Amino acid sequence: MPTLAIVGRPNVGKSTLFNRIVGSRRAIVGDEPGITRDRLYGEGEWRGRSLRVVDTGGIVPEEKDFMPAEIYRQAKVALEEADAIIMVVDGRTELAAPDIDPARQLIRGGKPLFLAVNKVDTEKQQRLTDEFHRLGIRKLFPVSAEHGRGLDDLLDAIVETLKLEAVKPEPKAERDAEEEVAVEPREVKVAIIGHPNVGKSTLLNLLTGSSRAIVSPVPGTTRDAVDEIVKRDGKSFRFIDTAGIRRKGKTHMMAEKLSVVMARKHLEGADIALLVIDATEGVSALDAAIAGYAHESGRSLIIIVNKWDLVIAGDKSTSRHTKAARMRDSKRPADRSAYEERLRDALKFLNYAPVLFVSAATGVGTEKIFPELEHVASERRKRIGTGEINRFIKQVDFDRASVPARQQVKIYYMTQASVAPPTFVLFTDHQVKLHFSYQRFIENQLRRAFGFVGTPIWIKNRSRD
């Protein structure tokens, strides 16, 4: 599948055009320059032809600060991968040097190049686009990415230039036969979550073996959710590095607020969440809130205690991180069991989640992540037969459950209604909302008997009558 890169200086509408081509709101858009930072990939289709589309951050080659320079580096990688390029300019502004210099570089690159003069919403504005011919890009198209104006001509030209052929659908009989011979392994979707600057992007880059996500000491570097697929031992994992989830009062800029919304959206589409915690800071109230959101939405969870190498460093980091000092054992700063005990105490509702101590920067401990992901993915989809469940029910001493007398129920039998997450239905003598302590007791008994490592268990009840 050919790759189409979208480039241009900040705030010209690249992400709006990207969203229009791929047909969804994958990239965050707004009026602030520099909202897109990492390379963001999607797939689009035009008249039966498929394209891989990559959105890039605004290119400012002369900028020396880390963030713009790193965004520029990410854009250069996208250009190297691309089979064709759309350069986007703002049709409502005059031609300027930040447009001229990149255009010259793109022309020298020799790849098929299309100039999208964006934000042209009226015929009067369209007449003002002639000056952009001075950029030297012959294929110029006045467009409005926001309203879809002019995109037909642009995409027709791209399809014709790349000589893309329409994909012919396979006959149903042949498709069914192929599916019987080899069923594609199910893709496990993994969201990397946590508050800003805990090392999520570093972890993504290490797990995927790429530099898709920008890594810097600046909190909030990732704004879009960055996807990367990894195939390992015949299994497919789709990793999503979400923007750091902040508390509402901390998200001052519109783009940061949108990042929170989209991070939650991508979390809801995931099977498993890797909750990344900064070992040098311990568990914060925001960590607990993020974990609670993942738990309540039914995502499986693995807790990643990152930057463990800094805790092992001992006295040097103790003087710099007061929160870390409180999390450490007084005699052994790097005592994992003491750290995990306090972590479990802070996240009591995640007693089912495995804890891994790693350093994403050095790779230490990260070799355990993929095996744990496979294990948790399997546990998440585990199904127990009704006969086995009811043999289990007969062995449980429900008198041990601390439940108010008026909320006690008689259980006749139980079935597993669904997986991902495992959901069980109790059939009782009357319909009543189960007391939370009763639910917790049954959940603990189920885990003791059947495992369900890393995944929440949902329990419902229904009157037998």
CSV table of C-alpha atoms in Angstrom, one decimal:
chain,number,residue,atom,x,y,z
A,1,MET,CA,0.0,0.0,0.0
A,2,PRO,CA,1.5,3.4,-1.0
A,3,THR,CA,2.2,6.0,1.7
A,4,LEU,CA,1.1,9.6,1.4
A,5,ALA,CA,2.8,12.1,3.7
A,6,ILE,CA,1.1,15.4,4.7
A,7,VAL,CA,3.6,18.1,5.6
A,8,GLY,CA,3.7,21.9,6.1
A,9,ARG,CA,4.4,24.6,8.7
A,10,PRO,CA,2.4,24.7,11.9
A,11,ASN,CA,-1.3,25.5,12.0
A,12,VAL,CA,-2.1,25.3,8.2
A,13,GLY,CA,-4.6,22.5,8.6
A,14,LYS,CA,-2.6,19.3,8.1
A,15,SER,CA,-4.4,17.3,10.7
A,16,THR,CA,-7.8,18.4,9.4
A,17,LEU,CA,-6.8,17.2,6.0
A,18,PHE,CA,-5.5,13.9,7.5
A,19,ASN,CA,-8.8,13.4,9.3
A,20,ARG,CA,-10.8,14.1,6.1
A,21,ILE,CA,-8.8,11.6,4.1
A,22,VAL,CA,-8.9,8.7,6.6
A,23,GLY,CA,-12.5,9.4,7.5
A,24,SER,CA,-12.2,9.8,11.2
A,25,ARG,CA,-11.0,12.1,13.9
A,26,ARG,CA,-7.7,10.4,14.5
A,27,ALA,CA,-5.7,13.6,14.9
A,28,ILE,CA,-6.4,16.4,17.3
A,29,VAL,CA,-7.1,19.7,15.5
A,30,GLY,CA,-7.2,23.2,16.9
A,31,ASP,CA,-6.1,26.8,16.4
A,32,GLU,CA,-2.9,26.5,18.4
A,33,PRO,CA,0.3,25.9,16.4
A,34,GLY,CA,2.2,22.7,16.9
A,35,ILE,CA,-0.7,20.5,18.1
A,36,THR,CA,0.5,17.4,16.2
A,37,ARG,CA,3.9,16.3,17.3
A,38,ASP,CA,4.5,12.6,16.5
A,39,ARG,CA,3.9,10.9,13.2
A,40,LEU,CA,0.3,9.7,13.1
A,41,TYR,CA,-0.7,7.0,10.6
A,42,GLY,CA,-4.1,6.0,9.2
A,43,GLU,CA,-5.6,4.3,6.1
A,44,GLY,CA,-7.8,6.0,3.6
A,45,GLU,CA,-9.7,4.9,0.5
A,46,TRP,CA,-10.6,6.9,-2.6
A,47,ARG,CA,-12.6,5.4,-5.4
A,48,GLY,CA,-11.7,1.9,-4.4
A,49,ARG,CA,-8.0,2.7,-4.0
A,50,SER,CA,-6.3,2.4,-0.6
A,51,LEU,CA,-3.7,4.7,0.8
A,52,ARG,CA,-1.6,4.8,3.9
A,53,VAL,CA,-1.6,8.4,5.2
A,54,VAL,CA,0.8,9.9,7.6
A,55,ASP,CA,0.2,13.2,9.4
A,56,THR,CA,3.3,15.1,10.6
A,57,GLY,CA,4.0,18.0,13.0
A,58,GLY,CA,4.6,21.5,11.7
A,59,ILE,CA,8.0,21.8,10.1
A,60,VAL,CA,10.2,24.7,11.2
A,61,PRO,CA,13.7,23.8,10.0
A,62,GLU,CA,15.5,26.8,11.5
A,63,GLU,CA,14.1,26.2,15.0
A,64,LYS,CA,16.7,25.2,17.5
A,65,ASP,CA,14.6,24.3,20.5
A,66,PHE,CA,14.3,20.6,21.3
A,67,MET,CA,10.6,20.1,20.6
A,68,PRO,CA,10.3,21.8,17.2
A,69,ALA,CA,13.6,20.2,16.1
A,70,GLU,CA,12.4,16.7,17.1
A,71,ILE,CA,9.1,17.3,15.4
A,72,TYR,CA,11.1,18.2,12.2
A,73,ARG,CA,13.1,15.0,12.6
A,74,GLN,CA,9.9,13.0,12.8
A,75,ALA,CA,8.6,14.7,9.7
A,76,LYS,CA,11.8,13.9,7.8
A,77,VAL,CA,11.3,10.2,8.6
A,78,ALA,CA,7.8,10.4,7.2
A,79,LEU,CA,9.1,12.0,4.0
A,80,GLU,CA,11.6,9.2,3.6
A,81,GLU,CA,8.8,6.6,3.9
A,82,ALA,CA,6.4,8.4,1.6
A,83,ASP,CA,5.6,7.5,-2.1
A,84,ALA,CA,3.9,10.9,-2.5
A,85,ILE,CA,3.7,14.1,-0.5
A,86,ILE,CA,1.0,16.7,0.0
A,87,MET,CA,2.5,20.1,1.1
A,88,VAL,CA,-0.2,22.1,2.9
A,89,VAL,CA,-0.2,25.9,3.0
A,90,ASP,CA,-2.6,28.5,4.4
A,91,GLY,CA,-4.5,30.1,1.6
A,92,ARG,CA,-5.6,33.0,3.8
A,93,THR,CA,-2.1,34.2,4.4
A,94,GLU,CA,0.6,35.6,2.1
A,95,LEU,CA,3.4,33.4,0.8
A,96,ALA,CA,6.3,33.5,3.4
A,97,ALA,CA,9.8,32.0,3.8
A,98,PRO,CA,8.6,29.2,6.1
A,99,ASP,CA,6.7,27.9,3.0
A,100,ILE,CA,9.4,28.6,0.4
A,101,ASP,CA,12.3,26.8,2.0
A,102,PRO,CA,10.5,23.5,2.7
A,103,ALA,CA,9.0,23.6,-0.8
A,104,ARG,CA,12.5,23.8,-2.4
A,105,GLN,CA,13.7,20.8,-0.3
A,106,LEU,CA,10.6,18.8,-1.3
A,107,ILE,CA,11.1,19.6,-5.0
A,108,ARG,CA,14.7,18.5,-4.8
A,109,GLY,CA,13.6,15.2,-3.2
A,110,GLY,CA,12.0,14.2,-6.5
A,111,LYS,CA,8.9,12.5,-5.2
A,112,PRO,CA,5.4,13.2,-6.5
A,113,LEU,CA,4.5,16.4,-4.9
A,114,PHE,CA,1.1,18.1,-4.5
A,115,LEU,CA,0.4,21.6,-3.1
A,116,ALA,CA,-2.8,21.9,-1.1
A,117,VAL,CA,-3.7,25.6,-0.6
A,118,ASN,CA,-6.0,25.1,2.3
A,119,LYS,CA,-8.7,27.2,4.0
A,120,VAL,CA,-10.0,28.3,0.6
A,121,ASP,CA,-13.8,28.4,1.4
A,122,THR,CA,-15.0,30.8,-1.3
A,123,GLU,CA,-14.5,31.5,-5.0
A,124,LYS,CA,-13.0,34.9,-4.1
A,125,GLN,CA,-10.4,33.2,-1.9
A,126,GLN,CA,-9.7,30.8,-4.7
A,127,ARG,CA,-8.6,33.6,-7.0
A,128,LEU,CA,-6.0,34.7,-4.5
A,129,THR,CA,-4.2,31.4,-4.6
A,130,ASP,CA,-2.2,32.2,-7.8
A,131,GLU,CA,0.8,33.6,-5.8
A,132,PHE,CA,1.4,30.1,-4.4
A,133,HIS,CA,2.6,29.0,-7.9
A,134,ARG,CA,5.8,30.8,-7.0
A,135,LEU,CA,6.7,27.9,-4.8
A,136,GLY,CA,7.4,25.9,-8.0
A,137,ILE,CA,5.1,23.0,-7.3
A,138,ARG,CA,3.2,22.4,-10.5
A,139,LYS,CA,0.2,20.5,-9.1
A,140,LEU,CA,-1.6,23.1,-7.1
A,141,PHE,CA,-5.1,22.5,-5.6
A,142,PRO,CA,-7.2,25.1,-3.7
A,143,VAL,CA,-9.0,23.1,-1.0
A,144,SER,CA,-10.9,23.5,2.3
A,145,ALA,CA,-10.0,20.5,4.4
A,146,GLU,CA,-12.6,21.5,7.0
A,147,HIS,CA,-15.5,21.5,4.5
A,148,GLY,CA,-14.2,19.0,1.9
A,149,ARG,CA,-14.1,21.6,-0.9
A,150,GLY,CA,-11.6,20.7,-3.7
A,151,LEU,CA,-10.5,17.4,-2.2
A,152,ASP,CA,-12.0,15.4,-5.1
A,153,ASP,CA,-9.5,16.9,-7.6
A,154,LEU,CA,-6.6,16.5,-5.2
A,155,LEU,CA,-7.2,12.9,-4.5
A,156,ASP,CA,-8.0,12.0,-8.1
A,157,ALA,CA,-4.6,13.5,-9.1
A,158,ILE,CA,-2.8,11.5,-6.4
A,159,VAL,CA,-4.5,8.2,-7.5
A,160,GLU,CA,-3.7,8.9,-11.2
A,161,THR,CA,0.0,9.9,-10.5
A,162,LEU,CA,0.6,6.8,-8.3
A,163,LYS,CA,-1.3,4.6,-10.9
A,164,LEU,CA,-3.2,2.9,-8.1
A,165,GLU,CA,-5.5,0.1,-9.1
A,166,ALA,CA,-8.8,-0.6,-7.5
A,167,VAL,CA,-8.8,-3.5,-5.1
A,168,LYS,CA,-11.1,-6.2,-6.5
A,169,PRO,CA,-13.1,-8.0,-3.8
A,170,GLU,CA,-12.4,-11.7,-3.5
A,171,PRO,CA,-15.2,-14.1,-4.4
A,172,LYS,CA,-17.0,-15.1,-1.2
A,173,ALA,CA,-16.3,-18.8,-1.7
A,174,GLU,CA,-12.6,-18.2,-2.0
A,175,ARG,CA,-12.5,-15.9,1.0
A,176,ASP,CA,-14.4,-18.4,3.1
A,177,ALA,CA,-12.0,-21.2,2.1
A,178,GLU,CA,-9.0,-19.1,3.0
A,179,GLU,CA,-10.5,-18.3,6.4
A,180,GLU,CA,-11.0,-22.0,7.1
A,181,VAL,CA,-7.4,-22.8,6.2
A,182,ALA,CA,-5.8,-20.0,8.3
A,183,VAL,CA,-7.6,-17.9,10.8
A,184,GLU,CA,-5.8,-14.6,11.4
A,185,PRO,CA,-4.7,-14.4,15.1
A,186,ARG,CA,-6.7,-11.9,17.1
A,187,GLU,CA,-5.1,-8.5,17.6
A,188,VAL,CA,-4.5,-7.5,21.2
A,189,LYS,CA,-4.9,-3.7,21.6
A,190,VAL,CA,-2.7,-2.3,24.3
A,191,ALA,CA,-3.1,1.3,25.6
A,192,ILE,CA,-0.1,2.8,27.4
A,193,ILE,CA,-1.5,5.1,30.0
A,194,GLY,CA,-0.3,7.3,32.9
A,195,HIS,CA,0.1,10.9,33.8
A,196,PRO,CA,2.5,13.0,31.7
A,197,ASN,CA,6.3,12.4,31.7
A,198,VAL,CA,6.3,9.0,33.3
A,199,GLY,CA,8.1,7.4,30.3
A,200,LYS,CA,5.2,6.2,28.2
A,201,SER,CA,6.7,7.2,24.8
A,202,THR,CA,10.1,5.7,25.8
A,203,LEU,CA,8.4,2.5,26.6
A,204,LEU,CA,6.5,2.5,23.3
A,205,ASN,CA,9.6,3.1,21.3
A,206,LEU,CA,11.4,0.2,23.2
A,207,LEU,CA,8.5,-2.3,22.7
A,208,THR,CA,8.0,-1.5,19.1
A,209,GLY,CA,11.7,-1.0,18.1
A,210,SER,CA,11.0,2.3,16.6
A,211,SER,CA,11.2,6.1,17.3
A,212,ARG,CA,7.6,6.8,16.4
A,213,ALA,CA,6.9,8.8,19.6
A,214,ILE,CA,8.9,11.9,20.5
A,215,VAL,CA,10.7,11.4,23.8
A,216,SER,CA,11.7,14.4,25.9
A,217,PRO,CA,11.8,15.6,29.5
A,218,VAL,CA,8.9,18.0,28.7
A,219,PRO,CA,5.6,16.9,30.2
A,220,GLY,CA,2.8,16.5,27.7
A,221,THR,CA,5.0,15.8,24.7
A,222,THR,CA,2.5,13.2,23.3
A,223,ARG,CA,-0.8,14.7,22.3
A,224,ASP,CA,-2.3,12.4,19.7
A,225,ALA,CA,-2.6,8.7,20.4
A,226,VAL,CA,0.2,7.0,18.5
A,227,ASP,CA,-0.4,3.5,17.1
A,228,GLU,CA,2.2,0.9,16.4
A,229,ILE,CA,1.7,-2.8,15.5
A,230,VAL,CA,4.1,-5.5,16.7
A,231,LYS,CA,3.9,-9.1,15.5
A,232,ARG,CA,5.5,-11.5,18.0
A,233,ASP,CA,5.4,-15.3,17.9
A,234,GLY,CA,2.4,-15.3,15.6
A,235,LYS,CA,0.5,-12.8,17.7
A,236,SER,CA,-0.3,-9.3,16.8
A,237,PHE,CA,-0.2,-6.4,19.4
A,238,ARG,CA,-1.4,-2.9,18.6
A,239,PHE,CA,0.2,-0.4,21.0
A,240,ILE,CA,-1.4,3.0,21.6
A,241,ASP,CA,0.7,5.6,23.4
A,242,THR,CA,-1.9,7.9,24.7
A,243,ALA,CA,-1.4,11.5,25.8
A,244,GLY,CA,-0.8,11.8,29.5
A,245,ILE,CA,-4.1,12.0,31.3
A,246,ARG,CA,-4.2,15.1,33.5
A,247,ARG,CA,-6.8,16.3,36.1
A,248,LYS,CA,-9.3,18.8,34.6
A,249,GLY,CA,-7.8,21.7,36.4
A,250,LYS,CA,-4.4,21.1,34.9
A,251,THR,CA,-5.4,21.1,31.3
A,252,HIS,CA,-5.3,24.8,30.5
A,253,MET,CA,-4.8,24.6,26.7
A,254,MET,CA,-7.6,23.4,24.4
A,255,ALA,CA,-5.3,20.9,22.8
A,256,GLU,CA,-4.4,19.3,26.1
A,257,LYS,CA,-8.0,19.0,27.0
A,258,LEU,CA,-8.7,17.3,23.7
A,259,SER,CA,-5.8,14.9,24.4
A,260,VAL,CA,-7.5,13.8,27.6
A,261,VAL,CA,-10.7,13.1,25.8
A,262,MET,CA,-9.0,11.1,23.1
A,263,ALA,CA,-6.8,9.2,25.5
A,264,ARG,CA,-9.9,8.0,27.3
A,265,LYS,CA,-11.5,7.2,23.9
A,266,HIS,CA,-8.5,5.0,22.9
A,267,LEU,CA,-8.4,3.4,26.3
A,268,GLU,CA,-12.0,2.3,25.8
A,269,GLY,CA,-11.0,0.7,22.5
A,270,ALA,CA,-8.1,-1.2,24.2
A,271,ASP,CA,-8.0,-4.7,25.6
A,272,ILE,CA,-5.2,-4.2,28.1
A,273,ALA,CA,-3.8,-1.0,29.7
A,274,LEU,CA,-0.2,-0.7,30.7
A,275,LEU,CA,-0.4,1.7,33.6
A,276,VAL,CA,3.0,3.4,33.8
A,277,ILE,CA,4.0,4.8,37.2
A,278,ASP,CA,7.2,6.8,37.9
A,279,ALA,CA,9.1,4.8,40.5
A,280,THR,CA,10.8,7.9,41.7
A,281,GLU,CA,7.5,9.6,42.6
A,282,GLY,CA,5.4,6.7,43.9
A,283,VAL,CA,1.6,6.5,43.4
A,284,SER,CA,-0.1,9.8,43.1
A,285,ALA,CA,-3.8,10.6,43.4
A,286,LEU,CA,-3.8,11.1,39.6
A,287,ASP,CA,-2.3,7.6,39.1
A,288,ALA,CA,-5.1,6.2,41.2
A,289,ALA,CA,-7.7,8.2,39.3
A,290,ILE,CA,-6.3,6.9,35.9
A,291,ALA,CA,-6.2,3.3,37.2
A,292,GLY,CA,-9.8,3.7,38.4
A,293,TYR,CA,-11.0,4.8,35.0
A,294,ALA,CA,-9.3,1.8,33.3
A,295,HIS,CA,-10.7,-0.6,35.9
A,296,GLU,CA,-14.3,0.8,35.7
A,297,SER,CA,-14.2,0.6,31.9
A,298,GLY,CA,-13.4,-3.1,32.0
A,299,ARG,CA,-9.8,-2.9,30.7
A,300,SER,CA,-7.3,-5.5,31.8
A,301,LEU,CA,-4.3,-4.0,33.6
A,302,ILE,CA,-0.6,-4.5,34.1
A,303,ILE,CA,1.2,-2.0,36.3
A,304,ILE,CA,4.6,-0.9,35.0
A,305,VAL,CA,6.8,0.7,37.7
A,306,ASN,CA,9.2,2.6,35.4
A,307,LYS,CA,12.5,4.3,36.1
A,308,TRP,CA,13.3,1.5,38.7
A,309,ASP,CA,17.0,2.0,37.8
A,310,LEU,CA,16.8,5.5,39.4
A,311,VAL,CA,15.4,4.0,42.6
A,312,ILE,CA,18.2,1.5,42.7
A,313,ALA,CA,20.6,4.4,42.5
A,314,GLY,CA,19.8,4.9,46.1
A,315,ASP,CA,21.0,8.0,47.9
A,316,LYS,CA,21.5,10.2,44.8
A,317,SER,CA,17.9,10.0,43.9
A,318,THR,CA,16.7,10.1,47.5
A,319,SER,CA,17.9,13.6,47.9
A,320,ARG,CA,16.1,14.7,44.7
A,321,HIS,CA,12.7,12.9,45.1
A,322,THR,CA,11.0,13.2,48.4
A,323,LYS,CA,8.0,11.2,47.2
A,324,ALA,CA,10.3,8.4,46.2
A,325,ALA,CA,11.8,8.4,49.7
A,326,ARG,CA,8.4,7.9,51.3
A,327,MET,CA,7.8,4.9,49.0
A,328,ARG,CA,11.1,3.2,49.9
A,329,ASP,CA,11.8,0.8,52.7
A,330,SER,CA,13.9,2.6,55.3
A,331,LYS,CA,16.7,0.0,55.2
A,332,ARG,CA,16.6,-1.1,51.6
A,333,PRO,CA,15.8,1.8,49.2
A,334,ALA,CA,15.3,-0.6,46.3
A,335,ASP,CA,13.3,-3.3,48.1
A,336,ARG,CA,10.7,-4.4,45.5
A,337,SER,CA,8.5,-6.2,48.0
A,338,ALA,CA,8.2,-3.2,50.3
A,339,TYR,CA,7.6,-0.9,47.3
A,340,GLU,CA,4.9,-3.3,45.9
A,341,GLU,CA,3.3,-3.6,49.3
A,342,ARG,CA,2.8,0.2,49.5
A,343,LEU,CA,1.7,0.4,45.9
A,344,ARG,CA,-0.9,-2.3,46.5
A,345,ASP,CA,-2.1,-0.4,49.5
A,346,ALA,CA,-2.5,2.8,47.4
A,347,LEU,CA,-4.3,0.8,44.6
A,348,LYS,CA,-6.3,-1.7,46.6
A,349,PHE,CA,-8.9,-2.2,43.8
A,350,LEU,CA,-6.1,-3.4,41.5
A,351,ASN,CA,-5.1,-6.4,43.6
A,352,TYR,CA,-5.5,-8.6,40.5
A,353,ALA,CA,-3.0,-6.6,38.3
A,354,PRO,CA,0.5,-7.9,37.9
A,355,VAL,CA,3.3,-5.5,38.8
A,356,LEU,CA,6.5,-5.3,36.7
A,357,PHE,CA,9.6,-3.2,37.7
A,358,VAL,CA,11.4,-1.9,34.6
A,359,SER,CA,13.6,0.8,33.1
A,360,ALA,CA,12.3,1.8,29.7
A,361,ALA,CA,15.4,3.9,29.2
A,362,THR,CA,17.8,0.9,29.7
A,363,GLY,CA,15.5,-2.0,28.8
A,364,VAL,CA,16.0,-3.7,32.2
A,365,GLY,CA,13.0,-5.8,33.1
A,366,THR,CA,11.1,-5.0,29.9
A,367,GLU,CA,11.6,-8.5,28.5
A,368,LYS,CA,8.8,-9.6,30.9
A,369,ILE,CA,6.2,-7.3,29.3
A,370,PHE,CA,5.3,-9.4,26.2
A,371,PRO,CA,4.9,-12.7,28.1
A,372,GLU,CA,2.7,-10.9,30.7
A,373,LEU,CA,0.6,-9.3,27.9
A,374,GLU,CA,0.0,-12.8,26.4
A,375,HIS,CA,-0.9,-14.2,29.7
A,376,VAL,CA,-3.3,-11.4,30.6
A,377,ALA,CA,-4.9,-11.4,27.1
A,378,SER,CA,-5.6,-15.2,27.6
A,379,GLU,CA,-7.0,-14.7,31.1
A,380,ARG,CA,-9.2,-11.8,29.8
A,381,ARG,CA,-10.9,-14.2,27.4
A,382,LYS,CA,-11.0,-17.2,29.7
A,383,ARG,CA,-14.4,-19.0,29.8
A,384,ILE,CA,-15.5,-21.4,32.5
A,385,GLY,CA,-18.2,-24.0,31.8
A,386,THR,CA,-21.5,-23.7,33.7
A,387,GLY,CA,-21.1,-27.1,35.3
A,388,GLU,CA,-17.6,-26.3,36.6
A,389,ILE,CA,-18.9,-22.9,38.0
A,390,ASN,CA,-21.7,-24.6,39.9
A,391,ARG,CA,-19.5,-27.2,41.4
A,392,PHE,CA,-17.4,-24.3,42.5
A,393,ILE,CA,-20.5,-22.5,43.9
A,394,LYS,CA,-21.4,-25.5,46.1
A,395,GLN,CA,-18.0,-25.4,47.7
A,396,VAL,CA,-18.1,-21.7,48.7
A,397,ASP,CA,-19.1,-20.9,52.2
A,398,PHE,CA,-21.2,-17.8,51.6
A,399,ASP,CA,-21.7,-17.3,55.4
A,400,ARG,CA,-18.2,-15.9,55.5
A,401,ALA,CA,-19.3,-12.9,53.4
A,402,SER,CA,-19.9,-9.8,55.5
A,403,VAL,CA,-23.3,-8.7,54.2
A,404,PRO,CA,-26.1,-6.8,56.0
A,405,ALA,CA,-29.0,-9.2,56.8
A,406,ARG,CA,-31.5,-7.3,54.7
A,407,GLN,CA,-29.3,-7.6,51.6
A,408,GLN,CA,-28.5,-11.3,51.9
A,409,VAL,CA,-29.7,-13.4,49.0
A,410,LYS,CA,-29.9,-17.1,48.3
A,411,ILE,CA,-27.8,-18.2,45.2
A,412,TYR,CA,-29.2,-21.0,43.1
A,413,TYR,CA,-26.6,-21.1,40.4
A,414,MET,CA,-24.2,-19.0,38.3
A,415,THR,CA,-23.2,-18.8,34.7
A,416,GLN,CA,-20.5,-16.9,32.8
A,417,ALA,CA,-22.3,-14.6,30.4
A,418,SER,CA,-19.4,-13.2,28.5
A,419,VAL,CA,-15.6,-12.7,28.3
A,420,ALA,CA,-13.4,-9.6,27.9
A,421,PRO,CA,-13.9,-8.8,30.7
A,422,PRO,CA,-15.2,-12.0,32.3
A,423,THR,CA,-18.8,-11.4,33.3
A,424,PHE,CA,-20.8,-13.7,35.6
A,425,VAL,CA,-24.6,-13.8,36.4
A,426,LEU,CA,-25.9,-15.0,39.7
A,427,PHE,CA,-29.4,-16.3,39.8
A,428,THR,CA,-30.9,-15.5,43.2
A,429,ASP,CA,-34.2,-15.9,45.1
A,430,HIS,CA,-35.1,-12.2,44.6
A,431,GLN,CA,-33.9,-9.2,42.6
A,432,VAL,CA,-31.7,-6.9,44.7
A,433,LYS,CA,-28.6,-4.9,44.1
A,434,LEU,CA,-25.7,-7.0,45.5
A,435,HIS,CA,-23.9,-5.4,48.4
A,436,PHE,CA,-20.4,-4.4,47.3
A,437,SER,CA,-18.8,-6.6,50.0
A,438,TYR,CA,-20.8,-9.6,48.6
A,439,GLN,CA,-19.5,-8.9,45.1
A,440,ARG,CA,-16.0,-8.6,46.3
A,441,PHE,CA,-16.2,-11.9,48.3
A,442,ILE,CA,-17.5,-13.7,45.2
A,443,GLU,CA,-14.8,-12.1,43.0
A,444,ASN,CA,-12.1,-13.2,45.4
A,445,GLN,CA,-13.4,-16.7,45.4
A,446,LEU,CA,-13.5,-16.8,41.6
A,447,ARG,CA,-9.9,-15.6,41.4
A,448,ARG,CA,-8.8,-18.2,43.9
A,449,ALA,CA,-10.4,-20.9,41.9
A,450,PHE,CA,-9.9,-19.8,38.3
A,451,GLY,CA,-7.2,-17.1,38.2
A,452,PHE,CA,-8.3,-14.3,35.9
A,453,VAL,CA,-5.0,-12.6,36.4
A,454,GLY,CA,-4.8,-8.9,35.3
A,455,THR,CA,-8.5,-8.6,34.4
A,456,PRO,CA,-11.5,-7.1,36.3
A,457,ILE,CA,-14.4,-9.4,36.9
A,458,TRP,CA,-18.0,-8.1,36.5
A,459,ILE,CA,-20.7,-9.8,38.6
A,460,LYS,CA,-24.4,-9.2,38.0
A,461,ASN,CA,-27.4,-10.9,39.6
A,462,ARG,CA,-30.9,-11.8,38.3
A,463,SER,CA,-33.9,-13.2,40.0
A,464,ARG,CA,-34.5,-16.9,39.1
A,465,ASP,CA,-38.2,-16.0,38.8
